[in-house]
Coordinates of C-alpha atoms in Angstrom, one line a residue:
X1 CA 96.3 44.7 151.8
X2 CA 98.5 46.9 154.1
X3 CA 101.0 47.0 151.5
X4 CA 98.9 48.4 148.8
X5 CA 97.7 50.7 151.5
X6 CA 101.1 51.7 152.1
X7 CA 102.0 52.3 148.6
X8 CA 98.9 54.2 148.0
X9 CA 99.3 56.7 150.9
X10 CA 103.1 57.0 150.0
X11 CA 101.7 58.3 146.0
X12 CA 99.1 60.5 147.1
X13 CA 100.6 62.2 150.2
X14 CA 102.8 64.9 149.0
X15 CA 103.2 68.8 149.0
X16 CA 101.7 69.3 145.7
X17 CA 99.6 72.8 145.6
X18 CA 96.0 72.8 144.5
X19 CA 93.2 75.5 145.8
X20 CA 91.4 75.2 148.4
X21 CA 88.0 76.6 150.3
X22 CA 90.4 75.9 153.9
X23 CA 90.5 78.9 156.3
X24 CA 93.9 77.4 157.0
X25 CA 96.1 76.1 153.8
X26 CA 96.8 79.2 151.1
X27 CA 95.1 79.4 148.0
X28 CA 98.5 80.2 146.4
X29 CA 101.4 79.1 148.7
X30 CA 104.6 79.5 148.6
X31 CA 107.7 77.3 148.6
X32 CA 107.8 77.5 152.4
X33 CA 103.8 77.3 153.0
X34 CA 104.0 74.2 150.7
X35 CA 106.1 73.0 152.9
X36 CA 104.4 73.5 155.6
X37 CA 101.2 72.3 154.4
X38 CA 99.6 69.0 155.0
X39 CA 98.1 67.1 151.9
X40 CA 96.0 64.0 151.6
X41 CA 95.7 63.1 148.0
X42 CA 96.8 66.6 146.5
X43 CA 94.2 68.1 148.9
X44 CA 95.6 70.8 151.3
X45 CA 94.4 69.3 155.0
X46 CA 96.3 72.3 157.1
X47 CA 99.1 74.3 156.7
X48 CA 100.8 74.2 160.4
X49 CA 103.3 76.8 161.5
X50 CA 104.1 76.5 165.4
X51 CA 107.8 75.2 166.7
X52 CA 108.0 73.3 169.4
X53 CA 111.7 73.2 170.9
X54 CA 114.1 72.2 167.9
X55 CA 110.9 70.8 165.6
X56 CA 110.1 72.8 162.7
X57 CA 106.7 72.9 161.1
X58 CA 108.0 71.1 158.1
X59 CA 109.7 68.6 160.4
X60 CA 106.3 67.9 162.0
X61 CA 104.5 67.6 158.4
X62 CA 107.4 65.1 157.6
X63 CA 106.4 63.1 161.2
X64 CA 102.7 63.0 160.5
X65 CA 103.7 61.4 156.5
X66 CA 105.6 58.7 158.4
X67 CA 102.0 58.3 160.8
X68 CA 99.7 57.7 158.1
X69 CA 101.7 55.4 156.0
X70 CA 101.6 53.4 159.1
X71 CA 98.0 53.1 159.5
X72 CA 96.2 49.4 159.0
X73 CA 92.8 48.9 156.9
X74 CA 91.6 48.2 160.3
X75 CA 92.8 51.5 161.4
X76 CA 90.7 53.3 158.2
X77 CA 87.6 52.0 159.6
X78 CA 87.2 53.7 162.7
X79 CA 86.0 57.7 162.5
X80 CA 88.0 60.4 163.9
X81 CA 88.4 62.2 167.0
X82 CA 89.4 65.2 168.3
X83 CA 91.4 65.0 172.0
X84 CA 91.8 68.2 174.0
X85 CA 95.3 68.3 175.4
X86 CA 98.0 70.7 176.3
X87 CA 101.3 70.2 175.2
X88 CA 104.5 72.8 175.3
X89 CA 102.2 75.3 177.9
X90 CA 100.0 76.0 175.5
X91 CA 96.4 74.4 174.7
X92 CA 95.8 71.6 171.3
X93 CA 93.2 69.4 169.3
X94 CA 95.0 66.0 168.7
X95 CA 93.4 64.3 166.2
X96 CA 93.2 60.3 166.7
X97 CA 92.6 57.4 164.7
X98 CA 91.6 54.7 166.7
X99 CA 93.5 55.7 169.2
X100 CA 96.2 56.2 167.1
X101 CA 97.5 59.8 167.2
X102 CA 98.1 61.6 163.7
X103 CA 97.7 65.3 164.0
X104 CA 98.7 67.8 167.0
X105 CA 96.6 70.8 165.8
X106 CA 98.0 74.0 168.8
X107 CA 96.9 76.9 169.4
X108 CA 100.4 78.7 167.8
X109 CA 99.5 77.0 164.5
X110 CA 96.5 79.2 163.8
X111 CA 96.6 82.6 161.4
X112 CA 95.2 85.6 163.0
X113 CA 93.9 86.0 159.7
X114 CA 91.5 83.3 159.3
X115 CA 89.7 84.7 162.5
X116 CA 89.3 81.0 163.8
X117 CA 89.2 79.9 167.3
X118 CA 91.0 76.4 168.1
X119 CA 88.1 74.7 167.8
X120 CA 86.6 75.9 164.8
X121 CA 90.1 75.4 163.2
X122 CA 90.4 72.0 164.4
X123 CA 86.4 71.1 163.3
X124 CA 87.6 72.2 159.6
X125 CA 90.2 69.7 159.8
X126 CA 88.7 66.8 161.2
X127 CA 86.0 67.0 158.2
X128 CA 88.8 67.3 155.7
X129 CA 90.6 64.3 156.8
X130 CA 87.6 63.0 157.7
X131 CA 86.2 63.1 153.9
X132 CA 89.6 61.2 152.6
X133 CA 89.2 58.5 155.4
X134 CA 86.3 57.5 154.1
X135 CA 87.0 57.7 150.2
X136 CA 89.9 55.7 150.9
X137 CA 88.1 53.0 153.2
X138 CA 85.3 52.8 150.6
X139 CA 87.7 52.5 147.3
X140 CA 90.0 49.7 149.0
X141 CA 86.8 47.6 149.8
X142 CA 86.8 44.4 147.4
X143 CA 83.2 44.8 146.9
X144 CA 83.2 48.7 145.9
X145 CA 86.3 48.3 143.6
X146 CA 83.7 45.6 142.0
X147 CA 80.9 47.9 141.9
X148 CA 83.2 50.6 140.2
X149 CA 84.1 48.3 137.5
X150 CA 80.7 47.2 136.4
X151 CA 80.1 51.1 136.7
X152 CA 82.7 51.6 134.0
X153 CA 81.8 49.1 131.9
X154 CA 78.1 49.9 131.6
X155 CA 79.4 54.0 131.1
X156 CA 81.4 52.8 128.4
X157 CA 78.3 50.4 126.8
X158 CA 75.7 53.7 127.6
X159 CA 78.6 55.5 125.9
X160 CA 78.9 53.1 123.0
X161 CA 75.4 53.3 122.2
X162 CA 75.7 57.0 122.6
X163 CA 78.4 57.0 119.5
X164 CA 76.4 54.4 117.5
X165 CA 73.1 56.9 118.0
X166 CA 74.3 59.7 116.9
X167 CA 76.2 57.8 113.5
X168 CA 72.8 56.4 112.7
X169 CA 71.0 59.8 113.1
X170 CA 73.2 61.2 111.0
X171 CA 72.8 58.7 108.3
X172 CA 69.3 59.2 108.5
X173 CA 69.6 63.5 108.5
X174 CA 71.6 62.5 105.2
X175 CA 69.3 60.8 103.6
X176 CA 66.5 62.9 104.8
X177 CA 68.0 66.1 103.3
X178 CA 69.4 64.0 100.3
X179 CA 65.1 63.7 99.5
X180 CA 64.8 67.2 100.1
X181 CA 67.3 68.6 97.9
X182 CA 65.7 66.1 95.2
X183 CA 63.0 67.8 95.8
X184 CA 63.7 71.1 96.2
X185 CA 62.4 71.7 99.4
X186 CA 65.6 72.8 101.2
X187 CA 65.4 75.7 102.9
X188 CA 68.7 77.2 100.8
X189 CA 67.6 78.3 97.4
X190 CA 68.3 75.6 94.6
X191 CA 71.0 78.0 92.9
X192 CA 73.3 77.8 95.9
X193 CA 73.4 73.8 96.3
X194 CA 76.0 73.5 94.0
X195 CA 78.6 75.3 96.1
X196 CA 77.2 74.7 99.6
X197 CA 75.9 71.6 99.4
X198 CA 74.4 69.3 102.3
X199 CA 75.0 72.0 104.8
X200 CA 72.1 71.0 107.1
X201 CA 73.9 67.4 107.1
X202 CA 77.3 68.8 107.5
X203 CA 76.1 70.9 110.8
X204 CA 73.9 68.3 112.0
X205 CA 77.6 65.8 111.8
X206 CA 79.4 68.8 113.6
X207 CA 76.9 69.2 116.2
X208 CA 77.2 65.1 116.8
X209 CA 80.6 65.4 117.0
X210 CA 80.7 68.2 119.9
X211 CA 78.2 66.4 121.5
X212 CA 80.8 63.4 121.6
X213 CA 83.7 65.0 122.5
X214 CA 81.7 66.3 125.4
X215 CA 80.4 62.5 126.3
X216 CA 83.9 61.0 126.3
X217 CA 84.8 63.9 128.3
X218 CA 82.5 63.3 130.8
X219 CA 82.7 59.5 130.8
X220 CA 86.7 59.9 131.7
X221 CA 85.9 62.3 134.4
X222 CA 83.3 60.3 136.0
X223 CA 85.5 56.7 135.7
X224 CA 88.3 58.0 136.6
X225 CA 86.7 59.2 140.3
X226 CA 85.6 55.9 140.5
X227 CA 89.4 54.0 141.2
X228 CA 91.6 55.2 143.9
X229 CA 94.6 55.3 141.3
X230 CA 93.2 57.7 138.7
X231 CA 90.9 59.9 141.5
X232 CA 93.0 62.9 141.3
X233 CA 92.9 63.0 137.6
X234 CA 88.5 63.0 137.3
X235 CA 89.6 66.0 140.0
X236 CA 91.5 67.6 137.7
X237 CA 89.2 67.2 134.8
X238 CA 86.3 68.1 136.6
X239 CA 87.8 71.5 138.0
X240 CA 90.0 71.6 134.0
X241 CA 85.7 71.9 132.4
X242 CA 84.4 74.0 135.2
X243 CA 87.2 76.6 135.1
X244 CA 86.8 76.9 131.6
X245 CA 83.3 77.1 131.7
X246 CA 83.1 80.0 133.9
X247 CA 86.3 81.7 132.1
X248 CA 83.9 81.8 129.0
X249 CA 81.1 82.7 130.6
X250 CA 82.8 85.6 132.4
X251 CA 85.2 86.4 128.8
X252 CA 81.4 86.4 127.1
X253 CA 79.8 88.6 129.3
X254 CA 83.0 91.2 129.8
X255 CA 83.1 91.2 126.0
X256 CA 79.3 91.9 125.3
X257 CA 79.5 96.1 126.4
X258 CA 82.1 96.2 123.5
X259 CA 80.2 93.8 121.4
X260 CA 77.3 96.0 121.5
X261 CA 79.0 99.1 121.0
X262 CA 80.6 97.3 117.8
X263 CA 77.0 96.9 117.0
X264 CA 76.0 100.5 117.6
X265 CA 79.0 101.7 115.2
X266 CA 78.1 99.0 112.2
X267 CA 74.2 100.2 112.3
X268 CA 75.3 104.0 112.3
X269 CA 77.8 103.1 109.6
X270 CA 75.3 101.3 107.5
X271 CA 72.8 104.2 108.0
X272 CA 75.1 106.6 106.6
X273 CA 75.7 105.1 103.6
X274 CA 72.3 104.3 103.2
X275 CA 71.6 108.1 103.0
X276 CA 75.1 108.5 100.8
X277 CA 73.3 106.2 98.3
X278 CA 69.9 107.8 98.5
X279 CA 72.0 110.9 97.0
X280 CA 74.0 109.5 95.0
X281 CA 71.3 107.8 93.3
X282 CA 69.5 111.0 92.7
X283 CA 72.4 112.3 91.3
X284 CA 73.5 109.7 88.6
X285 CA 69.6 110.0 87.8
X286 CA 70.0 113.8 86.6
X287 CA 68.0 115.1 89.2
X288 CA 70.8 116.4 91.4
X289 CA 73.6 118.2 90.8
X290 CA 77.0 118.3 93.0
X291 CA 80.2 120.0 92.5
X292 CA 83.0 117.5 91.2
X293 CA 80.7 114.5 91.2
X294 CA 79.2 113.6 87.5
X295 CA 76.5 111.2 86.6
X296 CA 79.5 108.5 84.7
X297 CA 81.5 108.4 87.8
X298 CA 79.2 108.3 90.7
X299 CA 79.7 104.3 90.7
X300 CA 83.5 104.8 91.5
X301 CA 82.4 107.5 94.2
X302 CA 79.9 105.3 96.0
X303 CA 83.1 102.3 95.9
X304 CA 85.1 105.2 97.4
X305 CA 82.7 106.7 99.9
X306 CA 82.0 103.3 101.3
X307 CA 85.7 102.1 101.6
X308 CA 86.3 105.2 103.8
X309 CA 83.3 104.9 106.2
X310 CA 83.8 101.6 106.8
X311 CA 87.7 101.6 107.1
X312 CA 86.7 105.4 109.4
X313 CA 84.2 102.9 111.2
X314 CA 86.4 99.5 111.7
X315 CA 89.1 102.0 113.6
X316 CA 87.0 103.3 115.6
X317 CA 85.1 99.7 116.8
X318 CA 88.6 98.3 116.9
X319 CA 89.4 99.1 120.5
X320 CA 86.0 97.6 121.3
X321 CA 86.2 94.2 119.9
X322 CA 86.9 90.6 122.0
X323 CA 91.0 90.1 122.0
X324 CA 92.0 93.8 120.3
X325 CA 94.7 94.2 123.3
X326 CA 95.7 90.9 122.9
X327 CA 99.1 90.1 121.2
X328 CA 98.1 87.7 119.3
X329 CA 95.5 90.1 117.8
X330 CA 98.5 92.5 117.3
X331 CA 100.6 89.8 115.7
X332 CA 98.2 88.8 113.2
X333 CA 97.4 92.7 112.6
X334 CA 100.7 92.8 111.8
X335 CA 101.0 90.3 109.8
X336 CA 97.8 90.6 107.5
X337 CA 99.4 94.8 107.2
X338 CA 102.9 93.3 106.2
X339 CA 101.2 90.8 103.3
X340 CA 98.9 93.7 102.3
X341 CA 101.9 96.2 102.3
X342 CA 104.2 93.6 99.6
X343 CA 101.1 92.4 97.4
X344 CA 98.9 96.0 96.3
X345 CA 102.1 97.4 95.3
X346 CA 100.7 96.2 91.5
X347 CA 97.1 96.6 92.6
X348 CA 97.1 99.7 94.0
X349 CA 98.7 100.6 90.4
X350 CA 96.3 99.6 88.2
X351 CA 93.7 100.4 91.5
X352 CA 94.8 104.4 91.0
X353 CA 95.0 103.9 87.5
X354 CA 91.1 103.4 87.2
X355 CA 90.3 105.8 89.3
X356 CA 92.5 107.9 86.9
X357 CA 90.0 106.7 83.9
X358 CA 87.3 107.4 85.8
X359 CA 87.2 110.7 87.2
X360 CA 89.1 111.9 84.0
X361 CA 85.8 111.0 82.1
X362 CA 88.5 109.6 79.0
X363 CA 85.8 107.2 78.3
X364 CA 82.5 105.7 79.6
X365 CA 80.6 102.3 79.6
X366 CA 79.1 102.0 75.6
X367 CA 82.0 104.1 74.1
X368 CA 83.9 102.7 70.8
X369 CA 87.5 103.1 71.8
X370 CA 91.2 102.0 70.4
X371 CA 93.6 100.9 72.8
X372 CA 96.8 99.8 71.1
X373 CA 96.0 97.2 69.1
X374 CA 92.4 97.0 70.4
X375 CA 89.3 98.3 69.1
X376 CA 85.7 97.6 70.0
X377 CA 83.2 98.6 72.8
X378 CA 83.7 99.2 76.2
X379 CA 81.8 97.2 78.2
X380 CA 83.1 97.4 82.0
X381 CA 85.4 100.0 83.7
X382 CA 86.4 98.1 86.5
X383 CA 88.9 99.3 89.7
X384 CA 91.4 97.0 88.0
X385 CA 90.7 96.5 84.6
X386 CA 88.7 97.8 81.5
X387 CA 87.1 94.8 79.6
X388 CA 86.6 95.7 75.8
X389 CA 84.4 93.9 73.2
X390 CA 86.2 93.9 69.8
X391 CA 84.8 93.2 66.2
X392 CA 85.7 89.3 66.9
X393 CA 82.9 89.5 69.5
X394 CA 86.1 88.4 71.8
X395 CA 85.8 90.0 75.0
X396 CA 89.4 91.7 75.9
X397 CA 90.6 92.7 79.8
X398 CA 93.3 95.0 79.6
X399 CA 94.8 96.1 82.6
X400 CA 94.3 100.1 83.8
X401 CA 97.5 100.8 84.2
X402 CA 98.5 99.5 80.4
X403 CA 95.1 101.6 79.5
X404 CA 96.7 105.3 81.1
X405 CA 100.2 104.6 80.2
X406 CA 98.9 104.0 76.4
X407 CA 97.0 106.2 74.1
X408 CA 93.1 106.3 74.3
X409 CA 91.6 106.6 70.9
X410 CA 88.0 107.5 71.7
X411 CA 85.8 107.3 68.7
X412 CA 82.5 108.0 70.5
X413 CA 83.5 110.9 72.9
X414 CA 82.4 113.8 70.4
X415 CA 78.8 112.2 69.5
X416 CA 76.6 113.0 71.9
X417 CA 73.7 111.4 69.5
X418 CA 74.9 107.6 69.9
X419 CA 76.8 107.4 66.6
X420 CA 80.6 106.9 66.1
X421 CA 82.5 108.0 63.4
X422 CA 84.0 105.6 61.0
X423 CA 87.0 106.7 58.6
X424 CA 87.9 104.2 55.9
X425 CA 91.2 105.1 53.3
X426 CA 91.7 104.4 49.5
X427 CA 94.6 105.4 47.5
X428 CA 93.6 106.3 43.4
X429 CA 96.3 107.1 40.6
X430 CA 96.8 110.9 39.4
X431 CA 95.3 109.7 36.3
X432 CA 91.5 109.9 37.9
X433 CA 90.2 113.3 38.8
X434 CA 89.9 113.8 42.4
X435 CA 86.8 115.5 41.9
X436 CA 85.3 112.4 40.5
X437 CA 87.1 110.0 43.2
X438 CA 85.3 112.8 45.9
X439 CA 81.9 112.1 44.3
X440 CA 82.4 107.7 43.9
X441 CA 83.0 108.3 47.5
X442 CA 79.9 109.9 48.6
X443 CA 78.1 107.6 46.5
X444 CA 79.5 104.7 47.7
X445 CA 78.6 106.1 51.6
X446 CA 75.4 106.7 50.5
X447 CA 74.7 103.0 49.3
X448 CA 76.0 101.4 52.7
X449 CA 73.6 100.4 55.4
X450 CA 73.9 101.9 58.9
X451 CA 75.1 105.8 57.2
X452 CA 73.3 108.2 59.2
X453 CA 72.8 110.5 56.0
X454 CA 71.9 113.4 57.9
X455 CA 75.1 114.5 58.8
X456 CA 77.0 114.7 54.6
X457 CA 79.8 111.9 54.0
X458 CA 83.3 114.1 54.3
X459 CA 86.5 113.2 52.2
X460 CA 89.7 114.4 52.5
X461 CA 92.8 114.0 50.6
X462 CA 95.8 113.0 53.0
X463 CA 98.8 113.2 51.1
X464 CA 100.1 113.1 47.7
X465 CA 102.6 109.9 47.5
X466 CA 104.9 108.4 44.7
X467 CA 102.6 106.4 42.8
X468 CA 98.5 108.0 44.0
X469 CA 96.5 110.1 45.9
X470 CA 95.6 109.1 49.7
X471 CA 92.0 109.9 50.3
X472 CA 89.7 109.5 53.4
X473 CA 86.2 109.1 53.8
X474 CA 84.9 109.7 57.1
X475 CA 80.6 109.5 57.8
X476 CA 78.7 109.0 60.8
X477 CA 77.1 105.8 61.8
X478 CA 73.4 105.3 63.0
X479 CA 73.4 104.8 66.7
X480 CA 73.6 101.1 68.2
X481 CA 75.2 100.4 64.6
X482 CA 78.3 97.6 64.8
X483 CA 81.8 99.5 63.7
X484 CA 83.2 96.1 61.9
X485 CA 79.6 96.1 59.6
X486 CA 79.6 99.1 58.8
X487 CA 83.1 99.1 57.7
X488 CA 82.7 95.9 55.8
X489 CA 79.6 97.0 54.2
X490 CA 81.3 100.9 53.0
X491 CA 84.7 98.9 51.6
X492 CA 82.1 96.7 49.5
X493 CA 80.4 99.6 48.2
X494 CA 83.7 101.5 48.0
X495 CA 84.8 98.5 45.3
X496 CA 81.5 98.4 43.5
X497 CA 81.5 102.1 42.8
X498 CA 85.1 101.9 41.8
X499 CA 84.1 99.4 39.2
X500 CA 81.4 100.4 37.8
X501 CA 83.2 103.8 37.5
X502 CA 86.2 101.8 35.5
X503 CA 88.3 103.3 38.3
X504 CA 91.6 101.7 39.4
X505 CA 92.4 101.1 43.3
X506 CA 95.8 101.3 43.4
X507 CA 96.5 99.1 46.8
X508 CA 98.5 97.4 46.8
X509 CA 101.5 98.9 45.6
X510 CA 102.6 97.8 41.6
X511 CA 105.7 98.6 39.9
X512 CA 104.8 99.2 36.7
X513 CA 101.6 101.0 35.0
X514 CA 99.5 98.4 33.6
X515 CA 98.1 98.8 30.0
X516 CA 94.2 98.5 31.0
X517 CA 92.6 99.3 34.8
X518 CA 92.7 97.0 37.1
X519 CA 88.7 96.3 38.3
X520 CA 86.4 94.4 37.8
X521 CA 83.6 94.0 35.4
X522 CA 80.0 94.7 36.7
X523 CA 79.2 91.1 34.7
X524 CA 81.6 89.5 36.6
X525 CA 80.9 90.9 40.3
X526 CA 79.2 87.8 41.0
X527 CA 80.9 85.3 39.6
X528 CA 80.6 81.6 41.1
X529 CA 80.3 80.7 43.7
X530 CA 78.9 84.0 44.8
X531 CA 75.2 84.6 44.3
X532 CA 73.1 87.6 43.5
X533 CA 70.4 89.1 45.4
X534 CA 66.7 88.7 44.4
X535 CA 65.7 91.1 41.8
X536 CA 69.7 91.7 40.5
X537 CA 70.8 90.6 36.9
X538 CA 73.6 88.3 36.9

């Protein structure tokens, strides 16, 4: 038993530094205070610093190292005693162990500092060394290294149980919350299942899996003060938790002032816009009226205006937020800049490019436009792309920038009514009076459905070619009325008038003149497997 005594009190004695409440040892020595400081498992006992003749101080902590790891189990039973002597002319506190002398505490040895008499100094040591005496006489008893074991073992069963607990609560939260979505009694709405789902599970397995962290935690700390050999690690852990514990606590409430300025700047922020959209609103309703703002691009303005109170607000609660100094804040600051920097260069393009659109009024939400080889109606003007239904019913994103770089055939822009104007082409021989191919043409505009007759069919003759005589027909459609129906339904009538006028269309192209007109017979307009409408003779 001595020998594990020895080889115990050789481990733990050393000049490791660890805080302290001492008046004498430093909170944060030096290498020479270390040295002269004595410790009893890692805990700083005294730091001494008088010479007497040629012994240093770190010479006498060296002496009383050699003292204690001669010390019996017979020794560790009897308390300590201080013995007033005086050694070297001046007056000491030796410090006995039955008997035995270990410590030679003089008056030389105390800091002016601590404002301690020899007495009081000596007092604070004897309980120090007093308190490792008797943790070391009570963890080297047979019967309380017994007692610590059956301690561990039923921490580990309590701890056990702990982990089984909380897995079978969580199977039964599950389950509990499985019925609940079945029945639609969550406390998310039914519509957001499908891309949060079992959240109150999913925290309830997160909150069970702090909450062991925190039990094994707690369970090493506590077993490992139990056993002389792991005592200074459940030290360590224990003084690990509590410093971070009160380094959140005090990083919480130094950050709160900033937080609730942050909070300030976000409710005056949201206030303003709040009265930006108040006006805003009144303005794309008509009943305002502001210089350089129009009722078509007050969406885009409200984007805009928001952007720049909120980027206007985030500088200025910057400063004021947990970690801004901080260089890892910096770091990633600069790293989410250098990203944003290399990836808008194309989005910031086609970004500008709508705003270009916008504010330039070229066209508006409901217009009929031609974009290349794209025609139909608009139905978004987004900040990066304008989305165009065509004819097919297809729906067609084409990218701002390809939108301003191109040309913008608006067919609605002139009609402030609703209707669009549609121009269809035919091209008659020389041989057929254009006075007659005017009038077939008006006729044939006035048979069509979805003609807004009140505003008189218009044709023009476009050029004068090789072979015929380009003309154009241009009327106005009936608002809300589809551009591909009303052309299909004017061409149709364009053919039927053409024919029953025995008049020749001469696309495509021919060669030579042909002997009779090509049309077709009014008998034979319906030939099979085409069917007539009610009340028309075959």
């Amino acid at each position: 038993m001595n020998k594990v005594l020895l080889i115990f009190l050789m481990c733990f004695i050393s000049a490791l530094a660890f805080p302290s409440f001492a008046a004498e040892p430093r909170q944060q020595p030096s290498e020479q205070e270390r040295a002269r400081t004595v410790y009893i498992f890692h805990q700083p006992i005294v730091m001494l610093q008088a010479k007497f003749g040629l012994t240093t101080p770190e010479e006498r902590v060296l002496r009383i190292r050699n003292t204690l790891r001669n010390f019996t189990q017979a020794d560790l039973r009897e308390p300590l005693k201080i013995v007033p002597i005086t050694r070297y002319n001046q007056p000491g506190r030796l410090i006995v162990m039955n008997g035995k002398p270990l410590l030679l505490l003089a008056q030389a040895d105390l800091d002016e500092g601590d404002d301690l008499t020899l007495d009081q100094a000596a007092q604070r040591v004897l309980v120090r060394m007093e308190t490792q005496r008797t943790a070391l006489r009570d963890q080297f008893d047979g019967g309380w290294l017994a007692l610590s074991v059956v301690k561990t073992a039923a921490g580990l069963l309590g701890l056990i149980l702990f982990f089984y607990g909380a897995y079978r609560s969580w199977r039964w939260v599950r389950r509990y919350y499985r019925r609940r979505i079945i029945a639609n009694r969550s406390w998310l709405p039914q519509r957001w299942r499908r891309f949060t789902g079992a959240i109150e599970a999913r925290l309830y397995a997160l909150l069970m899996i702090l909450l062991g962290i925190v039990a094994l935690y707690v369970w090493l700390s506590w077993v490992f003060s139990l056993f002389p050999w792991t005592r200074v690690w459940g030290t360590s852990l224990g003084d690990w938790s509590i410093r971070v514990l009160r380094e959140i606590a005090l990083s919480i409430a130094s950050a709160l002032p900033g937080l609730m300025i942050v909070l300030i700047i976000v409710l005056i922020t949201a206030f303003i816009l709040k009265l930006l959209k108040v006006v805003l609103n009144q303005v794309e309703a008509g009943r305002l009226q502001l210089p350089g703002i129009h009722p078509e691009t007050v969406g885009a303005t409200r984007k805009l205006i928001s952007v720049v109170v909120w980027l206007f607000a985030l500088s200025a609660a910057y400063p004021f937020l947990p970690g801004a100094n901080s260089l890892a804040f910096k770091g990633i600051s600069v790293f989410f800049g250098l990203m944003l920097t290399l990836g808008s260069a194309g989005v910031m393009n086609h970004a500008m490019s709508g705003l270009v659109l916008i504010y330039s009024r070229a066209l508006r939400k409901g217009d009929v436009i031609r974009v290349a080889d794209n025609e139909g109606l608009v139905s978004e003007i987004g900040m990066l792309a304008t989305k165009i239904i065509t004819r097919e019913n297809y729906v067609v994103t084409v990218p701002n920038a390809v939108v301003v770089s191109g040309k913008i055939t608006n067919l609605s822009a002139q009609n402030s009514g609703g209707g669009i104007n549609l121009t269809v082409g035919v091209t008659i021989g020389y041989d057929t009076p254009w006075r007659q191919v005017h009038a077939m043409l008006e006729l044939a505009a006035k048979r069509a459905k979805g003609i807004d007759l009140s505003q008189p069919p218009l044709v023009r003759q476009l050029a004068l070619m090789d072979w015929y005589v380009s003309y154009e027909l241009q009327v106005r459609l009936l608002p809300g009325q589809s551009l591909a129906e009303a052309r299909n339904a004017l061409y149709s009538h364009i053919q039927d008038v053409f024919n029953e006028f025995n008049v020749q269309i001469m696309s495509p192209n021919f060669v030579l003149q042909p002997d009779d007109a090509v049309r077709v017979p009014k008998e034979n307009w319906y030939a099979a497997p085409a069917i007539p409408p009610e009340g028309t003779a075959p």
